[in-house]
XYZ file of C-alpha atoms in Angstrom:
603
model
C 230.820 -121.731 309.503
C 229.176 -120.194 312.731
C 229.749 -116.516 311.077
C 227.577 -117.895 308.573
C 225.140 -119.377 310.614
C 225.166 -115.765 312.397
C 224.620 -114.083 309.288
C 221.714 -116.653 308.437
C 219.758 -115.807 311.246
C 220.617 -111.901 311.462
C 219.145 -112.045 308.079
C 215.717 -113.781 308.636
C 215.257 -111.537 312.052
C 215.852 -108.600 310.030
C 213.814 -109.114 307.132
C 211.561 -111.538 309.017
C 211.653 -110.577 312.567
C 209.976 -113.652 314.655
C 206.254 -114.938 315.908
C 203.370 -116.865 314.108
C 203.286 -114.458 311.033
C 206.720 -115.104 309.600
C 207.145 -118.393 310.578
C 203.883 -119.180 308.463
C 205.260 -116.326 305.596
C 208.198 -118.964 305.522
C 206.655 -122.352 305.706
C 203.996 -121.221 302.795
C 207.000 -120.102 300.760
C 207.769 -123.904 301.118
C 204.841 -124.913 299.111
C 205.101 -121.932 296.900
C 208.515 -122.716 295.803
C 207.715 -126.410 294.736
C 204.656 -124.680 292.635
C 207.651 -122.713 290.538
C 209.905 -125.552 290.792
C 207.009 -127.918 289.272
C 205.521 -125.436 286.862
C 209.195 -124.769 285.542
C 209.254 -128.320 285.009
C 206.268 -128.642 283.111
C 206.998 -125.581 280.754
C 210.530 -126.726 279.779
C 209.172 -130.503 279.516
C 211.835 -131.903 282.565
C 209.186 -132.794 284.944
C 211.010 -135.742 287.135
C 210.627 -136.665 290.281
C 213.959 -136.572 291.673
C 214.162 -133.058 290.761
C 211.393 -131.922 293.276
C 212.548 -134.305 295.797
C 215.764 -132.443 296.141
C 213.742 -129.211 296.395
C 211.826 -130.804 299.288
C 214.449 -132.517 301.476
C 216.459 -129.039 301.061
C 213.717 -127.201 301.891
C 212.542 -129.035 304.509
C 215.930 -129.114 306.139
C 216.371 -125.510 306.054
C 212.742 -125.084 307.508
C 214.032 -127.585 310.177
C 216.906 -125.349 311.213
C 214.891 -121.999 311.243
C 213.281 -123.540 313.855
C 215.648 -125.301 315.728
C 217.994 -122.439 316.057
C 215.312 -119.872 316.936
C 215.883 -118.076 314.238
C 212.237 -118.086 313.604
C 209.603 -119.016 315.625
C 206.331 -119.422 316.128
C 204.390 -118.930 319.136
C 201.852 -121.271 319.980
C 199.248 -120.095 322.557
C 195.967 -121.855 322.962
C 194.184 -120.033 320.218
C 196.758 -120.198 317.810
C 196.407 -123.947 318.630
C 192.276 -124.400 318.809
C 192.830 -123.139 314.800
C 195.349 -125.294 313.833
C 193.400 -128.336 315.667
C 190.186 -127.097 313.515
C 191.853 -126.504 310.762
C 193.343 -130.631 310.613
C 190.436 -131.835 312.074
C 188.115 -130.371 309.645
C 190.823 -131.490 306.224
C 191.094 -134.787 307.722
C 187.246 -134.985 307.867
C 186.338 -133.304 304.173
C 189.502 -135.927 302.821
C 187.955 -138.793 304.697
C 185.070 -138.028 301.658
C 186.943 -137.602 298.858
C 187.321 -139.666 295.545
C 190.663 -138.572 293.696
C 188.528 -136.964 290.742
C 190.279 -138.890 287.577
C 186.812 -139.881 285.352
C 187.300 -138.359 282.061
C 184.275 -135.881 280.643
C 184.436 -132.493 282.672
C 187.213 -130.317 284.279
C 188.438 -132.195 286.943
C 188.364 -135.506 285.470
C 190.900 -133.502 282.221
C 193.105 -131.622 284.948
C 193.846 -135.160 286.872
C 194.656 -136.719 283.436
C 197.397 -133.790 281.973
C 198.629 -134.345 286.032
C 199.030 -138.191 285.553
C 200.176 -138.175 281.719
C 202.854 -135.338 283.099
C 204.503 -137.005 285.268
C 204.060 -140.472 283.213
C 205.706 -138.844 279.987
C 207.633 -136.626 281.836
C 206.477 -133.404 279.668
C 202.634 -131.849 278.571
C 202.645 -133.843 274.826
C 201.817 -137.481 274.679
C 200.027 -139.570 272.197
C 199.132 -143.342 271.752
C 197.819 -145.681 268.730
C 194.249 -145.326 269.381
C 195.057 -140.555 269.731
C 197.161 -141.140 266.343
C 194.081 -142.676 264.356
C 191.553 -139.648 265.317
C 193.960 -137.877 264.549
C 194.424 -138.922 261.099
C 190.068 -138.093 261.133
C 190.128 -134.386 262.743
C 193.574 -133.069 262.709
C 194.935 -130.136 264.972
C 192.914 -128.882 267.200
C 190.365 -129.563 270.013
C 190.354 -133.494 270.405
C 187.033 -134.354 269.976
C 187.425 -138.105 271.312
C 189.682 -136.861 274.357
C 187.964 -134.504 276.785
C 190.120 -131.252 277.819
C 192.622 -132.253 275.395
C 193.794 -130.705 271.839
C 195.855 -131.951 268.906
C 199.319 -130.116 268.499
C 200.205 -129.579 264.569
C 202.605 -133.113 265.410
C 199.559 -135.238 266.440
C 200.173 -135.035 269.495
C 197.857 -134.311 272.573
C 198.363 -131.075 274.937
C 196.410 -130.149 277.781
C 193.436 -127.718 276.937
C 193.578 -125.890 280.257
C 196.162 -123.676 282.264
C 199.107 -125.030 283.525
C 199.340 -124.524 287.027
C 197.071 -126.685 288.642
C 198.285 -128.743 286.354
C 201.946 -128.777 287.740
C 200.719 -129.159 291.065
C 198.373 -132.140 291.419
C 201.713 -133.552 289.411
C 204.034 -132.663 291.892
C 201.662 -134.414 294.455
C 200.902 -137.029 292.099
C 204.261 -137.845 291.665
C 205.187 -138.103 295.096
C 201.377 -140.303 296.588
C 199.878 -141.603 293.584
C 196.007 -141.054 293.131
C 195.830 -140.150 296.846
C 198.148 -137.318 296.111
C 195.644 -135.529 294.266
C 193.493 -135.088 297.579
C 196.508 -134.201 299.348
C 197.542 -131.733 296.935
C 193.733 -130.114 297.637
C 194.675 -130.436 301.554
C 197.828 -128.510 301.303
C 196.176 -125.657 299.660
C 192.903 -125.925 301.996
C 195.432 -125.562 305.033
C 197.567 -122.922 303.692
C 193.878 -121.076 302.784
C 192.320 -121.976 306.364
C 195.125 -120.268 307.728
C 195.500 -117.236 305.322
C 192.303 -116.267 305.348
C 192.293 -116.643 310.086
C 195.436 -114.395 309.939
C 193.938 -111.962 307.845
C 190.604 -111.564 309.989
C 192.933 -111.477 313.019
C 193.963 -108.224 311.676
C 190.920 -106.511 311.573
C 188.650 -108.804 314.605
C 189.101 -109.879 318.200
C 189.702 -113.390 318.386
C 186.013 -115.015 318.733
C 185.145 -112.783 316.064
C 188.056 -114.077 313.694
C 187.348 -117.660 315.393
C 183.411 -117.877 313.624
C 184.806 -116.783 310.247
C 186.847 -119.500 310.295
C 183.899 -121.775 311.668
C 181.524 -120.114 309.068
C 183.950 -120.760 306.461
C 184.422 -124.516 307.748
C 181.020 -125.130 307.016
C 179.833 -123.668 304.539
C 178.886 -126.468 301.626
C 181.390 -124.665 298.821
C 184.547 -125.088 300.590
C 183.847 -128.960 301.714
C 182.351 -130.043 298.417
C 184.794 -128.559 295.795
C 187.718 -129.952 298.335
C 186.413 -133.395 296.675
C 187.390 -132.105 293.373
C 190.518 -131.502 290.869
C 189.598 -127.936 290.111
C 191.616 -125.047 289.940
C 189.915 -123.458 292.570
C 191.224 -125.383 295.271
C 194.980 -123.820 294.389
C 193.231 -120.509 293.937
C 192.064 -120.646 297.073
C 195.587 -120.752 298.486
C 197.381 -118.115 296.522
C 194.770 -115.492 296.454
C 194.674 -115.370 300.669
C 197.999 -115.686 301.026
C 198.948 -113.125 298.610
C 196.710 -110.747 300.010
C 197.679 -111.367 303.557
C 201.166 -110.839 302.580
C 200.711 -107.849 300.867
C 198.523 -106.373 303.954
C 201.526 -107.276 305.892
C 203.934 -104.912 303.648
C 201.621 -102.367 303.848
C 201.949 -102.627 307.523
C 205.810 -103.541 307.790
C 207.303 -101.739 304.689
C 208.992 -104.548 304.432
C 209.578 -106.295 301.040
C 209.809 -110.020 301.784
C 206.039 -109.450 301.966
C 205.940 -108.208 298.768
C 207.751 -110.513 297.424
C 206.195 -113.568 299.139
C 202.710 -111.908 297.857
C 204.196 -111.968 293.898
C 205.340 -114.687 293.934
C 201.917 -116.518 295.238
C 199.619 -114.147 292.643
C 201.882 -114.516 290.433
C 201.970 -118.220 290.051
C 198.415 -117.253 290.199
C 198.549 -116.164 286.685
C 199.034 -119.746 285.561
C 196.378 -121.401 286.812
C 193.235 -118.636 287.046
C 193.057 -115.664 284.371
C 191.587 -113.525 287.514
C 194.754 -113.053 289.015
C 195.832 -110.697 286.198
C 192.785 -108.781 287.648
C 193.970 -108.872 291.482
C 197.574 -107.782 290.554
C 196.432 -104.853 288.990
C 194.424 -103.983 292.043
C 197.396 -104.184 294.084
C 199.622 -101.801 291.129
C 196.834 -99.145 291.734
C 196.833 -99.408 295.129
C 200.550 -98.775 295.568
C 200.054 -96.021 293.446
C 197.421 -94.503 295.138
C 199.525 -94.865 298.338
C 202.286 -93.376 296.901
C 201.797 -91.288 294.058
C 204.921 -90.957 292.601
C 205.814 -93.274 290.252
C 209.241 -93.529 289.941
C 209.400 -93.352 293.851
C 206.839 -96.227 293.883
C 209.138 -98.755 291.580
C 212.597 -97.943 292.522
C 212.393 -97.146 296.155
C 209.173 -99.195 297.657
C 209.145 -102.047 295.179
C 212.979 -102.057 294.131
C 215.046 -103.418 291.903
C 215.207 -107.229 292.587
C 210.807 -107.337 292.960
C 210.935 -105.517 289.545
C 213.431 -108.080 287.843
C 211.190 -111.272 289.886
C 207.813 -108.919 288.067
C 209.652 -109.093 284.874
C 210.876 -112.941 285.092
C 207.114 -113.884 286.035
C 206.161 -112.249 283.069
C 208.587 -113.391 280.813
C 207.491 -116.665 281.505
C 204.365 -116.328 281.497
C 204.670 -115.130 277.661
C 206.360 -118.390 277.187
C 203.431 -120.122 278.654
C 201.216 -118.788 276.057
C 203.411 -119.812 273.443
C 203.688 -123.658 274.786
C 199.877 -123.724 275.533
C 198.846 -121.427 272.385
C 196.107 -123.170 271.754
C 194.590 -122.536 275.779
C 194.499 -118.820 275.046
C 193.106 -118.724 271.767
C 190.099 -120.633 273.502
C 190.281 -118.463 276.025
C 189.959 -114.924 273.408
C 187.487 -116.466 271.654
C 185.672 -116.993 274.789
C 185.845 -113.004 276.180
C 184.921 -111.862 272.418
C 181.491 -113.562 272.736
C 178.621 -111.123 273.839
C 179.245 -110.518 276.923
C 176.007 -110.750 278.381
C 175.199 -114.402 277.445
C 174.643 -116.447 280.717
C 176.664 -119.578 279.690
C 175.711 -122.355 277.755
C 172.654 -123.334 279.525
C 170.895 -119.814 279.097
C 172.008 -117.937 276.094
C 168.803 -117.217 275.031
C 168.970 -114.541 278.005
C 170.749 -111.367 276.637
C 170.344 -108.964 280.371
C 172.393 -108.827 282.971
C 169.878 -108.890 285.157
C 168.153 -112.167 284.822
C 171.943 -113.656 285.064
C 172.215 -111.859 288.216
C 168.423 -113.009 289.409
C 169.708 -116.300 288.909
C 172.818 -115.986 290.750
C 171.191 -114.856 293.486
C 168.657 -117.355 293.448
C 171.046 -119.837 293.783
C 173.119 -118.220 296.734
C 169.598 -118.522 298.457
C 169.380 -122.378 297.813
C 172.601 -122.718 299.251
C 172.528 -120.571 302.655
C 175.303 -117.865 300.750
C 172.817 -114.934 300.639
C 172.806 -113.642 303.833
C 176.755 -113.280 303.646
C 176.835 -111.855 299.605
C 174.408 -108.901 301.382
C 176.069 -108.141 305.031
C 179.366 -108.436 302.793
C 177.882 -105.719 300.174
C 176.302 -103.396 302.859
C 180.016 -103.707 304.546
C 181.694 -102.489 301.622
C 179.164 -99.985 301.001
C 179.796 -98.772 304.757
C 183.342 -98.662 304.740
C 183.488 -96.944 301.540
C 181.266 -94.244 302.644
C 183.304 -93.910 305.670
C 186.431 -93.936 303.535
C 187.897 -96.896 305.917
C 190.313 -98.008 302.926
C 192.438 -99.897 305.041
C 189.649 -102.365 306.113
C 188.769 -102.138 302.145
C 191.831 -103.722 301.254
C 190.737 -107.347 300.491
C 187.593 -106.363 299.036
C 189.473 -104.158 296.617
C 191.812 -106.904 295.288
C 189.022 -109.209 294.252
C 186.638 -106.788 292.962
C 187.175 -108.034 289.688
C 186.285 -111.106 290.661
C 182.419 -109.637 291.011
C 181.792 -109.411 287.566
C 180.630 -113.027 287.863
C 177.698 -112.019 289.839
C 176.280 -110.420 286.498
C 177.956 -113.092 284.020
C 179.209 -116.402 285.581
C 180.047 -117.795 281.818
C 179.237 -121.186 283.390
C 176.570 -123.974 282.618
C 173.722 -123.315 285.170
C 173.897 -126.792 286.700
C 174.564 -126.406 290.506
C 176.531 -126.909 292.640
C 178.504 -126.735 290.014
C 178.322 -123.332 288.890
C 179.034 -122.226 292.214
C 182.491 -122.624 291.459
C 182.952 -119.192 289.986
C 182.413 -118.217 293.240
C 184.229 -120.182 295.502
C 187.959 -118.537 295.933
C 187.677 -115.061 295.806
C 183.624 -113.763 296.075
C 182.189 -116.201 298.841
C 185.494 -115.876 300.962
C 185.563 -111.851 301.105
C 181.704 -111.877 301.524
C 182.184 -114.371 304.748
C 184.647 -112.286 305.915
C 182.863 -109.202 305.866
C 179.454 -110.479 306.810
C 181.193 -111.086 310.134
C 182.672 -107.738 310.439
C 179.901 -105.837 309.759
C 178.005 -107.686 312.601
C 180.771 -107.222 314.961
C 180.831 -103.438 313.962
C 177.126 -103.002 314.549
C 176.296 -105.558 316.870
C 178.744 -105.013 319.690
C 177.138 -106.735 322.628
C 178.171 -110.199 322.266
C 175.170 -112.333 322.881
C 173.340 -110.011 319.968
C 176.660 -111.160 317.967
C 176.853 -114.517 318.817
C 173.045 -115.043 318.515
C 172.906 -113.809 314.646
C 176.677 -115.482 313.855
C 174.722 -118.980 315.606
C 171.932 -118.366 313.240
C 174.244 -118.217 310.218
C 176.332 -121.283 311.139
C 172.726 -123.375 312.109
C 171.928 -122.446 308.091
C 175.293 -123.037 307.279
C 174.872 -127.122 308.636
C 171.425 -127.164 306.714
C 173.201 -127.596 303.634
C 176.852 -128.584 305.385
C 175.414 -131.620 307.010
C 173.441 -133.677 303.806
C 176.662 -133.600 301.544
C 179.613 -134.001 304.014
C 179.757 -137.969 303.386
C 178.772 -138.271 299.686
C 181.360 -138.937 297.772
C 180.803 -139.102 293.878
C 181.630 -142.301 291.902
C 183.329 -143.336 295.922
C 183.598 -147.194 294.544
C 183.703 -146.493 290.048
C 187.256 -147.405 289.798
C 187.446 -150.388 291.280
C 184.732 -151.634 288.981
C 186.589 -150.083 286.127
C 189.271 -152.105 287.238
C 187.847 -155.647 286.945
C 186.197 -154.256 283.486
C 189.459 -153.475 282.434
C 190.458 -157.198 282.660
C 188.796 -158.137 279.423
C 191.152 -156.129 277.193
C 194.478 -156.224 276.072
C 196.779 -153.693 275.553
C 196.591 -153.476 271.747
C 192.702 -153.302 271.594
C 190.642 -150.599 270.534
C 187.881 -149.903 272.951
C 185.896 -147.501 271.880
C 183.273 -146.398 274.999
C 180.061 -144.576 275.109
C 179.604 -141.606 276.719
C 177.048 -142.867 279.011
C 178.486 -146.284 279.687
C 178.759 -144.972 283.750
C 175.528 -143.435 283.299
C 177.082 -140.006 283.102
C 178.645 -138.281 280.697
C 180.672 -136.489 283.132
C 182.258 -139.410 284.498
C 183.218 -141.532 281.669
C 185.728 -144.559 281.567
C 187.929 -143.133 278.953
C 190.456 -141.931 281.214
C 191.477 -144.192 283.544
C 190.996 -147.262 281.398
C 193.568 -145.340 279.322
C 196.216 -143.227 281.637
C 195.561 -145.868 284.457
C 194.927 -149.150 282.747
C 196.906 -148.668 279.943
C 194.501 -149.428 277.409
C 193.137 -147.695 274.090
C 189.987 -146.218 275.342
C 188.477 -143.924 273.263
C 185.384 -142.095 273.822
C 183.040 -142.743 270.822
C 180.614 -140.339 269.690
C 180.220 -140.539 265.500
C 179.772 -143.827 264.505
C 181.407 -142.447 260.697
C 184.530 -142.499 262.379
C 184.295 -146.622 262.093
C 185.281 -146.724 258.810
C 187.582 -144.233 259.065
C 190.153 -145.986 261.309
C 192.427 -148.501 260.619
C 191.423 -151.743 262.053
C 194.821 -153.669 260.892
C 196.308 -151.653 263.835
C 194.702 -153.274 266.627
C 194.136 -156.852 267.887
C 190.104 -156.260 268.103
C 187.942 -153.419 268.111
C 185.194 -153.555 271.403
C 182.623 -151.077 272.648
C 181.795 -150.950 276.051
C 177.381 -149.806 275.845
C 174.970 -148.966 278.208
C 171.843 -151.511 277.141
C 169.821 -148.294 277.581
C 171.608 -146.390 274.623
C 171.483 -149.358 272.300
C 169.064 -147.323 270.363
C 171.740 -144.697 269.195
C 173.782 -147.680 267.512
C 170.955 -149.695 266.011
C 169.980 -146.045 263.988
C 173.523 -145.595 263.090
C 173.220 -148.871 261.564
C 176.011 -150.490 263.992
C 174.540 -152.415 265.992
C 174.051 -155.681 263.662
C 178.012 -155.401 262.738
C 178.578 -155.738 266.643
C 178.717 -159.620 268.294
C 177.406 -159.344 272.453
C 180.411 -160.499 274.713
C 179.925 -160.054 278.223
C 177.324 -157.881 280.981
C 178.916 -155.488 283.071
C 177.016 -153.843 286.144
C 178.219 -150.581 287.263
C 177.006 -149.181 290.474
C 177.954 -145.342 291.346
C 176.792 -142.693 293.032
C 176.122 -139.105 292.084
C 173.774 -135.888 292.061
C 170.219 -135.429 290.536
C 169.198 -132.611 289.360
C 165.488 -131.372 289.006
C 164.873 -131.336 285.066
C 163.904 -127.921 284.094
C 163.533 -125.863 280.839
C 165.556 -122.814 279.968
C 162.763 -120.745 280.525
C 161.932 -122.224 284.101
C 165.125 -121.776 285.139
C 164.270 -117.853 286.222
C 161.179 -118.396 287.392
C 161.074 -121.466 289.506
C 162.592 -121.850 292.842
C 166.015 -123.462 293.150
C 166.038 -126.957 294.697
C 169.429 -128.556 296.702
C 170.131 -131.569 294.203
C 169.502 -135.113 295.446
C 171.544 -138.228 296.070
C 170.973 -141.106 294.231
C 172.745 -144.566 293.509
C 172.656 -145.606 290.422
C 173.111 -149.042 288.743
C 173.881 -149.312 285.051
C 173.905 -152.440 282.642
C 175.487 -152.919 279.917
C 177.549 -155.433 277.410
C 180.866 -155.371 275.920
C 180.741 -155.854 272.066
C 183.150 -157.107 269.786
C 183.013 -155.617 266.566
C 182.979 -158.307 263.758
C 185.949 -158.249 261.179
């Protein structure tokens, strides 16, 4: 047993040696592993609980004796513990704001519903009386009546988005409830935080690497898409860490690195189509490095990374088969002319008014000055043919071509989430370098970086404390009261007063109910009444017009008011053609009270 033991921690010196950078390699392996272990789960439909919670009690317990028997550990001087202090303090603060995202109608209100049906169903495919009848009306395919959801040839309903982000918010789910979907976002926040400090350590002093990380702390992206379900938030994780990983095997030669950087861009792959992009990056780089081929696979990379590259991929072909109908959305999508500017412009056909716009907006929200230090960086360090400071910038190049075609509606802030994990990140990063580089006397340094941050809390400041729909679901939840179980409720898409936040969801994956949202009043007929106790609606009285032209509205008997108050973001209303001419405004914060009625539907 204590030869064992020996050999245990002769092995981790070796391949780990010790300090701050290996015990954080290790601990982020953690995480990583429970983001195979869940996604695993998902694909092969076994997703339980106890299963994960094996993982983690093993995994912490082995973590525990790393670091109890000095096999690996971490230094903690003063500035290693300033960033870890910022880095809680600053989580704790953005989670203090955060509603767990779980209103059906847009992404993150769809990816919080696959989480919570996963782990209630215990596999992707579910289905329920009220999914069965509209199925019966469309058939396979994109389900209409269920946001980010599609009909499988069975009837059943699938997820209509990547798998995993999916997994994760599960695993977190599974383990917290609805407050484990903001922890889930914390996790990867910290594990980003810290990434992306280690990886300006490498290249800055420590004050230097210290205001990247307070730039990046308050900048308005990173705090307000924390408050969301989005893929992003994972991205965020794995695309730092991978890259500071595989910066430290350039470094080390040593292959744990490169491993440990797979395996986080390579669950990549399963939750953001980009990573496909950064992976290739990181092939050509190699090769450039080394040349030879053959030398490149069987002697740098070797023959267990090459069978781990080949199981990723393997499975990643099985994804596609269990989420088919994800990827055929997603060619249809990359076949479309190319130079339309999402849905909101595609009367634009250049590149350049997409890219006026983008720019406008990184104006509005304090991100220009660090898009142009970033560019002039790269620009400099190219010229100088400084590859080795290059190196991040290279891996997410391909993440620029959304400058030129976001493929995103134009609302903001929004859109800005094309931008948030790989392009606003390496532009921070580099903004500050390239001051550092050409401003070397310190108060000239710290006088521009205190300009930056003061623009930075312009926008930071307003939005910190909003929360979006902060009090909806409890509301929902004494609405929810006046149905039973085998009731059709059938809900308007404005019956919140916004059609991205609609009560579909968690009247139906919360409340157990059969919430439908209702959008063609032909479907009526079309269902089977007999199945269900009663038939309500749940209506705005400000969209009573669309029913009383449909001709519904007499066959409908007035039960009850509701009052829903909720918070959210107003927008200025603008035309398409406006859009590139007039000046971006910040949107504003507004409460807003709706009233409505339940209706019974008369027999």
């Amino acid at each position: 047993m204590i030869h064992k033991a020996s050999q245990i921690k002769s092995f981790f010196r070796e391949n780990f040696g010790s300090g701050n950078n290996q015990f954080f390699t290790l601990l982020v392996l953690f995480w990583i592993g429970l983001g195979w272990l869940g996604l695993l789960l998902t694909l092969f439909g076994f997703f339980y609980i106890s299963i994960l919670t094996i993982y983690v009690l093993l995994g912490v317990a082995g973590l525990f004796y790393l670091a109890i028997s000095k096999t690996v550990t971490p230094h903690i001087n003063r500035h290693t513990l300033l960033i870890l202090l910022l880095s809680v303090a600053a989580i704790a603060v953005f989670a203090r704001y955060s509603t767990p995202t779980i209103f059906s109608g847009r992404d993150q209100g769809s990816l919080s519903e696959a989480a919570i049906r996963l782990t209630q169903n215990h596999q992707l495919e579910f289905s329920s009386p009220a999914s069965r009848e509209f199925f019966a009306i469309y058939g396979p395919g994109k389900a209409l009546n269920f946001p980010g959801f599609n009909y499988t040839q069975a009837g059943e309903l699938i997820t209509q988005f990547p798998l995993g982000y999916i997994s994760w918010l599960a695993t977190f789910y599974a383990f917290f409830g609805l407050n484990g979907l903001i922890i889930a976002n914390a996790v990867t926040f910290f594990i980003f935080l810290l990434s992306f400090y280690l990886l300006a350590r490498r290249y800055l002093q420590f004050s230097s690497a210290l205001i990247v990380l307070l730039l990046t702390l308050t900048s308005f992206v990173f705090s307000w898409f924390f408050k969301f379900t989005l893929s992003e938030n994972l991205a965020l994780a794995l695309t730092w860490f991978g890259i500071f990983e595989f910066i430290l095997f350039l470094k080390n030669n040593n292959r744990l690195f490169l491993l440990a950087s797979l395996l986080s861009l390579g669950l990549l792959t399963f939750a953001r189509i980009e990573a496909w992009g950064f992976l290739a990056v990181i092939l050509i780089i190699l090769l450039f490095k080394h040349r030879d081929w053959k030398h490149l696979l069987w002697q740098v990379i070797g023959k267990k990374i090459l069978l781990v590259s080949l199981a990723i991929v393997l499975l990643y072909l099985f994804n596609i088969a269990i989420n088919s109908q994800f990827f055929i959305a997603l060619a249809k999508g990359m076949l479309k002319p190319f130079t339309s500017f999402g849905a909101g412009l595609q009367n634009s056909t250049s590149f350049f008014f997409s890219f006026w716009y983008v720019i406008k907006l990184f104006f509005a929200y304090a991100l220009f000055n660090y898009l142009l230090l970033g560019i002039l960086a790269f620009v400099y360090l190219l010229k100088s043919k400084k590859f080795d400071l290059l190196l991040p910038f290279l891996i997410v190049l391909p993440s620029f071509i959304y400058l030129l075609n976001p493929s995103i509606s134009v609302d903001h802030p929004w859109m800005l989430r094309r931008f948030v994990f790989a392009i606003i990140p390496v532009a921070t990063f580099y903004a500050v370098w390239f001051l550092d580089h050409f401003l070397p006397k310190r108060p000239y340094f710290y006088l521009v970086t205190g300009l930056m941050l003061a623009t930075n809390l312009l926008v930071f400041v307003p939005f910190l404390t909003f929360s979006p729909n902060q009090n909806l679901l409890p509301q929902v939840a004494a609405l929810d009261q006046n149905f039973e179980a085998n009731d059709l409720v059938l809900v308007d898409p404005l019956a919140t007063g916004d059609g991205w936040s609609m009560l579909t969801g968690p009247l139906s994956f919360l409340a157990g109910k059969q919430a439908v949202y209702f959008f063609n009043p032909q479907d009526l007929d079309k269902i089977d009444h007999k199945k269900f106790n009663a038939v309500y609606f749940i209506i705005p009285d400000n969209n009573l017009d669309f029913y009383a032209q449909s001709g519904l509205l007499p066959r409908l008997t007035p039960l009850k008011d509701y009052q829903l108050e909720t918070q959210n973001l107003q927008l200025a209303n603008i035309g398409k053609k406006e859009a590139f001419s007039a000046a971006i405004n910040l949107p504003t914060k507004q409460d807003v009270t709706i009233y409505g009625k339940i209706y019974l539907l008369k027999r």
